[in-house]
Structure formats: C-alpha cells, structure tokens
PDB file of C-alpha atoms in Angstrom:
ATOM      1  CA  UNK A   1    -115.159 -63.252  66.256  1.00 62.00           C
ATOM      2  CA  UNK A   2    -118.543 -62.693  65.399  1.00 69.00           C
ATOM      3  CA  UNK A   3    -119.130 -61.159  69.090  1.00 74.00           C
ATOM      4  CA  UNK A   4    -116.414 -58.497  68.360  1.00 82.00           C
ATOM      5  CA  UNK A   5    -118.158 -57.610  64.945  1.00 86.00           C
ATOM      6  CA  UNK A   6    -121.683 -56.832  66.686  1.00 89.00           C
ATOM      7  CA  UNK A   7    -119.472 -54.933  69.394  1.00 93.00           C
ATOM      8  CA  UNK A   8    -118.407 -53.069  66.931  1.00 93.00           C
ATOM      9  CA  UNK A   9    -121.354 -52.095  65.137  1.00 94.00           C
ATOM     10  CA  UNK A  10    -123.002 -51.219  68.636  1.00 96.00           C
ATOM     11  CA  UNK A  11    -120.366 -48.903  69.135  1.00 96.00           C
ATOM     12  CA  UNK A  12    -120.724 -47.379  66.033  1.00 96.00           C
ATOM     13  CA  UNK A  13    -124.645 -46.650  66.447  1.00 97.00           C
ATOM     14  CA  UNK A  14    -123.508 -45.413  70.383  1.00 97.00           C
ATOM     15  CA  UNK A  15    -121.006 -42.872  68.892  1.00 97.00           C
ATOM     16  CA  UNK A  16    -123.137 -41.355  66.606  1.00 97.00           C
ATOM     17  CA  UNK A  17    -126.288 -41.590  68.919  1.00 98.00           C
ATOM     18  CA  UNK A  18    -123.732 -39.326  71.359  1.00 97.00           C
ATOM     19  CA  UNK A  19    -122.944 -36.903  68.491  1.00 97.00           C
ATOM     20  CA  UNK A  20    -126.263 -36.619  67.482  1.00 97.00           C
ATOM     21  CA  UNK A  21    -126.934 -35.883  71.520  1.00 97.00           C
ATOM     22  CA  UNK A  22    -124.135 -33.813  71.393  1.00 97.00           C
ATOM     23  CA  UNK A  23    -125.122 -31.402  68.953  1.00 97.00           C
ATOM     24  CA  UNK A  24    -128.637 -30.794  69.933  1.00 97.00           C
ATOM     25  CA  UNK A  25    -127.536 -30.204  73.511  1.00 96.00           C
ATOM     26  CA  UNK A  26    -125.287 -27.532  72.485  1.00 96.00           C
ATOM     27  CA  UNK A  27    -127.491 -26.173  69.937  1.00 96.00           C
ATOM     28  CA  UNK A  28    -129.868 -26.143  73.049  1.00 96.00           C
ATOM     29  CA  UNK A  29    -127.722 -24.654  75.480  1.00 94.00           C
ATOM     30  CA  UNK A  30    -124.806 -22.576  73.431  1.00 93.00           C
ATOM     31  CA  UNK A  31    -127.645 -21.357  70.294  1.00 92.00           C
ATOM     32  CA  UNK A  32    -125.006 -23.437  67.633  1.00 93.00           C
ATOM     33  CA  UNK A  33    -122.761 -26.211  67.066  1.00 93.00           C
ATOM     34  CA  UNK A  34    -119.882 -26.687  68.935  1.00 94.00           C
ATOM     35  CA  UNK A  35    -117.247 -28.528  65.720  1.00 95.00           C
ATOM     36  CA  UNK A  36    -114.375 -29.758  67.684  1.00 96.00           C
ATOM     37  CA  UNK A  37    -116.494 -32.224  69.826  1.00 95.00           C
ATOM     38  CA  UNK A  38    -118.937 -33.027  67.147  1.00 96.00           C
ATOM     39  CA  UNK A  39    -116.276 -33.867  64.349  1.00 97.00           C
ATOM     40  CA  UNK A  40    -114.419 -35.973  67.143  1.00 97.00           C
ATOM     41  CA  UNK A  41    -117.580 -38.036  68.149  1.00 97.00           C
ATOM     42  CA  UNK A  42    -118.501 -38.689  64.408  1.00 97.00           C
ATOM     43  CA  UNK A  43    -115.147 -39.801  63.419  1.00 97.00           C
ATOM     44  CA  UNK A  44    -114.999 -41.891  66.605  1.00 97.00           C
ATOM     45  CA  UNK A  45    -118.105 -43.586  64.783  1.00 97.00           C
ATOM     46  CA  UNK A  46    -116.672 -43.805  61.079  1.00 97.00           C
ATOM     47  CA  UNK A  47    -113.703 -45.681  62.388  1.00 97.00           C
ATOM     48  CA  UNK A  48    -115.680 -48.063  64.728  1.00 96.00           C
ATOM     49  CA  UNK A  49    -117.408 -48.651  61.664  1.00 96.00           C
ATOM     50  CA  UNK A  50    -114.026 -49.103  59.602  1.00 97.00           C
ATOM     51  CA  UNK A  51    -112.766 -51.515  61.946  1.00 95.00           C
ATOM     52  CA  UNK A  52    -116.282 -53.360  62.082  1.00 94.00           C
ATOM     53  CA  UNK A  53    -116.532 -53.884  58.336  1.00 95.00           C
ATOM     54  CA  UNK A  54    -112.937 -54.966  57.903  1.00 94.00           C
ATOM     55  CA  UNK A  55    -113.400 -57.672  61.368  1.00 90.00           C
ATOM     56  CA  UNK A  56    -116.648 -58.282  59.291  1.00 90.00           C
ATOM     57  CA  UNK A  57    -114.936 -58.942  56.068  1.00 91.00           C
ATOM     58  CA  UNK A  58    -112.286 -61.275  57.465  1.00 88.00           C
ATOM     59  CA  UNK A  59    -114.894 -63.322  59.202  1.00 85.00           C
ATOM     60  CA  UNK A  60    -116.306 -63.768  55.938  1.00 87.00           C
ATOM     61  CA  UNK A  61    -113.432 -64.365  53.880  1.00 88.00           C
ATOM     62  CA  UNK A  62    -112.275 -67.300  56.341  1.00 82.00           C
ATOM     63  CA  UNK A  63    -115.198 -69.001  56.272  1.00 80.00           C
ATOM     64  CA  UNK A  64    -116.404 -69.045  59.761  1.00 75.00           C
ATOM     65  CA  UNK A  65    -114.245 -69.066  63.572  1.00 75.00           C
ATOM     66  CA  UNK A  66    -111.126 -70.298  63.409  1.00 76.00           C
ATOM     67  CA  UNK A  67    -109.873 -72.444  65.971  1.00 76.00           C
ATOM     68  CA  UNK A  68    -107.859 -69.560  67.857  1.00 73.00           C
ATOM     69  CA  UNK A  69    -111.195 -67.873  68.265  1.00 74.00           C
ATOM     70  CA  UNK A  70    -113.030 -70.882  69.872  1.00 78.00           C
ATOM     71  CA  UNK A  71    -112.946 -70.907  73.732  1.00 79.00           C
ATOM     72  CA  UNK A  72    -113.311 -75.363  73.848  1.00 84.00           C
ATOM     73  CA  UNK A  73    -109.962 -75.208  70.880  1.00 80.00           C
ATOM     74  CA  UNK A  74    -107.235 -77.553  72.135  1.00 81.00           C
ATOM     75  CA  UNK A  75    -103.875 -75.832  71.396  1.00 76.00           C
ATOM     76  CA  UNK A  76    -103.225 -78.686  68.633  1.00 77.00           C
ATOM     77  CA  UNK A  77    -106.397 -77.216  66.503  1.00 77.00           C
ATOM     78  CA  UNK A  78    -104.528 -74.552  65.154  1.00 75.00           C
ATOM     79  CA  UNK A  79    -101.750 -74.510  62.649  1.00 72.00           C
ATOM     80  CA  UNK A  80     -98.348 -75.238  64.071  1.00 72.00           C
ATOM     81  CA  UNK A  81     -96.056 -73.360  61.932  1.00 73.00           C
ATOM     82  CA  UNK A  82     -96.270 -69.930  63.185  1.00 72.00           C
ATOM     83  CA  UNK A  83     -92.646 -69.388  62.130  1.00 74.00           C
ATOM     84  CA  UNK A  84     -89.287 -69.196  63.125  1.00 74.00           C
ATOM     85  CA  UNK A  85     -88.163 -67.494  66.770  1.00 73.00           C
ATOM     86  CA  UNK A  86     -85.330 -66.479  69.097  1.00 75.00           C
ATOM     87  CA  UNK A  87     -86.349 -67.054  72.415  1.00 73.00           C
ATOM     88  CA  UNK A  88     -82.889 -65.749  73.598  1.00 80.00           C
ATOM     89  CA  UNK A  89     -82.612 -62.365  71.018  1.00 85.00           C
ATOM     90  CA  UNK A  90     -81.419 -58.795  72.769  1.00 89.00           C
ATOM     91  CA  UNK A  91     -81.940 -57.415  69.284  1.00 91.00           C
ATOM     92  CA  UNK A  92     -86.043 -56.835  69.804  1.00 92.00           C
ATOM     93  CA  UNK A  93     -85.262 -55.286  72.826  1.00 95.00           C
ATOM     94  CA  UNK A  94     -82.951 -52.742  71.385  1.00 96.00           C
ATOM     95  CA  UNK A  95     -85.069 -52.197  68.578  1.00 95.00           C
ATOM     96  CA  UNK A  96     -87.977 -50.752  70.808  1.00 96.00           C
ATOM     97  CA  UNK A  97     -85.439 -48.904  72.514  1.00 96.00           C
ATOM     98  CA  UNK A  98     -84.269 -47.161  69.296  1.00 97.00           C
ATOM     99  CA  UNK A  99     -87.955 -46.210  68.863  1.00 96.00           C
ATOM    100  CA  UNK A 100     -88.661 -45.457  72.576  1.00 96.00           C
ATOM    101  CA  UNK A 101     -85.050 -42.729  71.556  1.00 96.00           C
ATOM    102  CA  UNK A 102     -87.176 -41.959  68.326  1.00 95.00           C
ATOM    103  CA  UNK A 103     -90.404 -40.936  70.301  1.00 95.00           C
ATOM    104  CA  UNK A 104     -88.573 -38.627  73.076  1.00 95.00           C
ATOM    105  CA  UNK A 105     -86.551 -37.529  70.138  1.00 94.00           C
ATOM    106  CA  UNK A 106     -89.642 -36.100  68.732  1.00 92.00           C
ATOM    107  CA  UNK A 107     -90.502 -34.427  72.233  1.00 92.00           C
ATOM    108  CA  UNK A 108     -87.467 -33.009  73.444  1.00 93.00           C
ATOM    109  CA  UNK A 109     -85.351 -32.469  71.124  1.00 88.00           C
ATOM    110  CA  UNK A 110     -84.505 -33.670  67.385  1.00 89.00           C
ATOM    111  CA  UNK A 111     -80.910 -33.832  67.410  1.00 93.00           C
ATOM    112  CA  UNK A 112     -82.091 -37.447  69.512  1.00 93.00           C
ATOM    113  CA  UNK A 113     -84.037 -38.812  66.349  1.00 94.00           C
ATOM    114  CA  UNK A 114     -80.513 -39.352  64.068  1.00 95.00           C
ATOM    115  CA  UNK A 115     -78.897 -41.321  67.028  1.00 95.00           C
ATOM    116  CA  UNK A 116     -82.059 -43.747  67.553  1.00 96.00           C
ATOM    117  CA  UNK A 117     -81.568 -44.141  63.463  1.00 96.00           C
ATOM    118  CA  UNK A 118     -78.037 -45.464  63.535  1.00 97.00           C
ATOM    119  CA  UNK A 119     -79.172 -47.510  67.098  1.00 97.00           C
ATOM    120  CA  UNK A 120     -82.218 -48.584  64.425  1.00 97.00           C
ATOM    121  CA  UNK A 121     -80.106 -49.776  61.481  1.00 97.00           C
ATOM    122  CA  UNK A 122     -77.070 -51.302  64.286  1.00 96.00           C
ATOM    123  CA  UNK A 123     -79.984 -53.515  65.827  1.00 95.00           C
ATOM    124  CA  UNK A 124     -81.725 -54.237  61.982  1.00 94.00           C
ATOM    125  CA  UNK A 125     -78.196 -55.421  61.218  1.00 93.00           C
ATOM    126  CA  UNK A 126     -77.876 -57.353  64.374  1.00 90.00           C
ATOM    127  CA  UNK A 127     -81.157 -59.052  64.041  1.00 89.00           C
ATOM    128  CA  UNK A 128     -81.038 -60.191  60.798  1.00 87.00           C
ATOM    129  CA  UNK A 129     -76.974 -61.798  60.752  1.00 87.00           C
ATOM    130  CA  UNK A 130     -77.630 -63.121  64.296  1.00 84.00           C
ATOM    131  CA  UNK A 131     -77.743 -66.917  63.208  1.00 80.00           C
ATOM    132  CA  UNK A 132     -74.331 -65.942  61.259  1.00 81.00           C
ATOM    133  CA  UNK A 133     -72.134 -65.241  64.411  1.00 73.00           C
ATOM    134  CA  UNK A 134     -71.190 -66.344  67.672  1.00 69.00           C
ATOM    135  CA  UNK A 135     -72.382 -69.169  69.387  1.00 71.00           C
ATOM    136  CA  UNK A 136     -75.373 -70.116  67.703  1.00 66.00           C
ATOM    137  CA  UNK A 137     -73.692 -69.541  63.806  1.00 68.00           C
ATOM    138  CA  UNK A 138     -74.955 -72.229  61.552  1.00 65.00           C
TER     139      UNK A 138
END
C-alpha cells in the first residue's frame, strides 16, 4: 500500500512537470497559453494528488499493511466475514443490464432511460425478496 502512495505522488509531480512543459512550449511556439490542455494536465495532477492523500490517509488510519496487501499473507490472515453472497443470483446481472439500458438511454434516445428504471426497481425488488421465494425461501 505504501508503494501505491509514492506512485501516486510521482504521478502527481509528472503531471504537473508536463503542464508546466506544456505551457512554456506553447508559450514558445504559439506566443500564449493554450487553456484546454493546460487546465486538463493540472487537474490530472490535483486528482493524482486527491487520490494520493486519501490512499495516504487510510494507510495511516489502519495502522500499517493489512494482510490483503502483503504478497507472503496466507488467505486465513484476513478477516473471514466478508458477508453474505448468492453465488447462484440472476438479479446482479439484470441490474447492470438496467444500467447498461440507462447508459444507451442517455446516447440514443431518452424515452430508453424510464424502461431501464422500472427494469432497475423489478431487479432491486428481486434482489432483495430473493431468500423469500422459490426454492431457496427460508
């Protein structure tokens, strides 16, 4: 985890060593600033340097590697309840298809966005009463 912090933070200092390259190369060759690239490379820097503070702060708050992030971890070092899961659910599947509908909806045309919504809430509904139903009803 610690790796992925400094990775971070080098890519941070890369991205704004590029816009600062970037703007004296066009000052250089165009006589000004050209925004659209520069804006893009610096914010391509502040958020590599969001997402290194906030890996940075969780590394901190946890008090060192867990055991998920050690390469020699045995699968029985980390903690075994990760939760409760259908192996055999259709419902995830239909979910992401509802958002795939959502998505093209937003492309093509939005009379598709309403009918991934009601395919949304049928496979919500489905998901959560599938232990009530059918074969596996407890």
């Amino acid at each position: 985890m610690r790796t992925n912090v400094n990775l971070w933070w080098i890519l941070t200092a890369f991205s704004m060593f590029i816009a600062a390259v970037y703007v004296v190369w066009n000052i250089i060759s165009h006589g000004g600033v050209e925004w659209v690239g520069t804006v893009a490379l610096v914010f391509m820097g502040l958020m590599s340097a969001m997402i290194g503070f906030y890996i940075g702060r969780v590394l901190k708050a946890q008090h060192g590697e867990l055991p998920e992030d050690s390469l020699t971890a045995d699968i029985d070092d980390g903690d075994p309840e990760m939760g409760e899961f259908s192996p055999w659910s259709w419902w995830p599947i239909v979910l992401a298809g509802s958002a795939a509908i959502a998505v093209i909806g937003l492309a093509v045309g939005s009379w598709l966005v309403p009918v991934a919504f009601v395919i949304f809430v049928i496979a919500i509904v489905g998901w959560v009463y599938e232990y009530y139903r059918g074969y596996f009803a407890r």
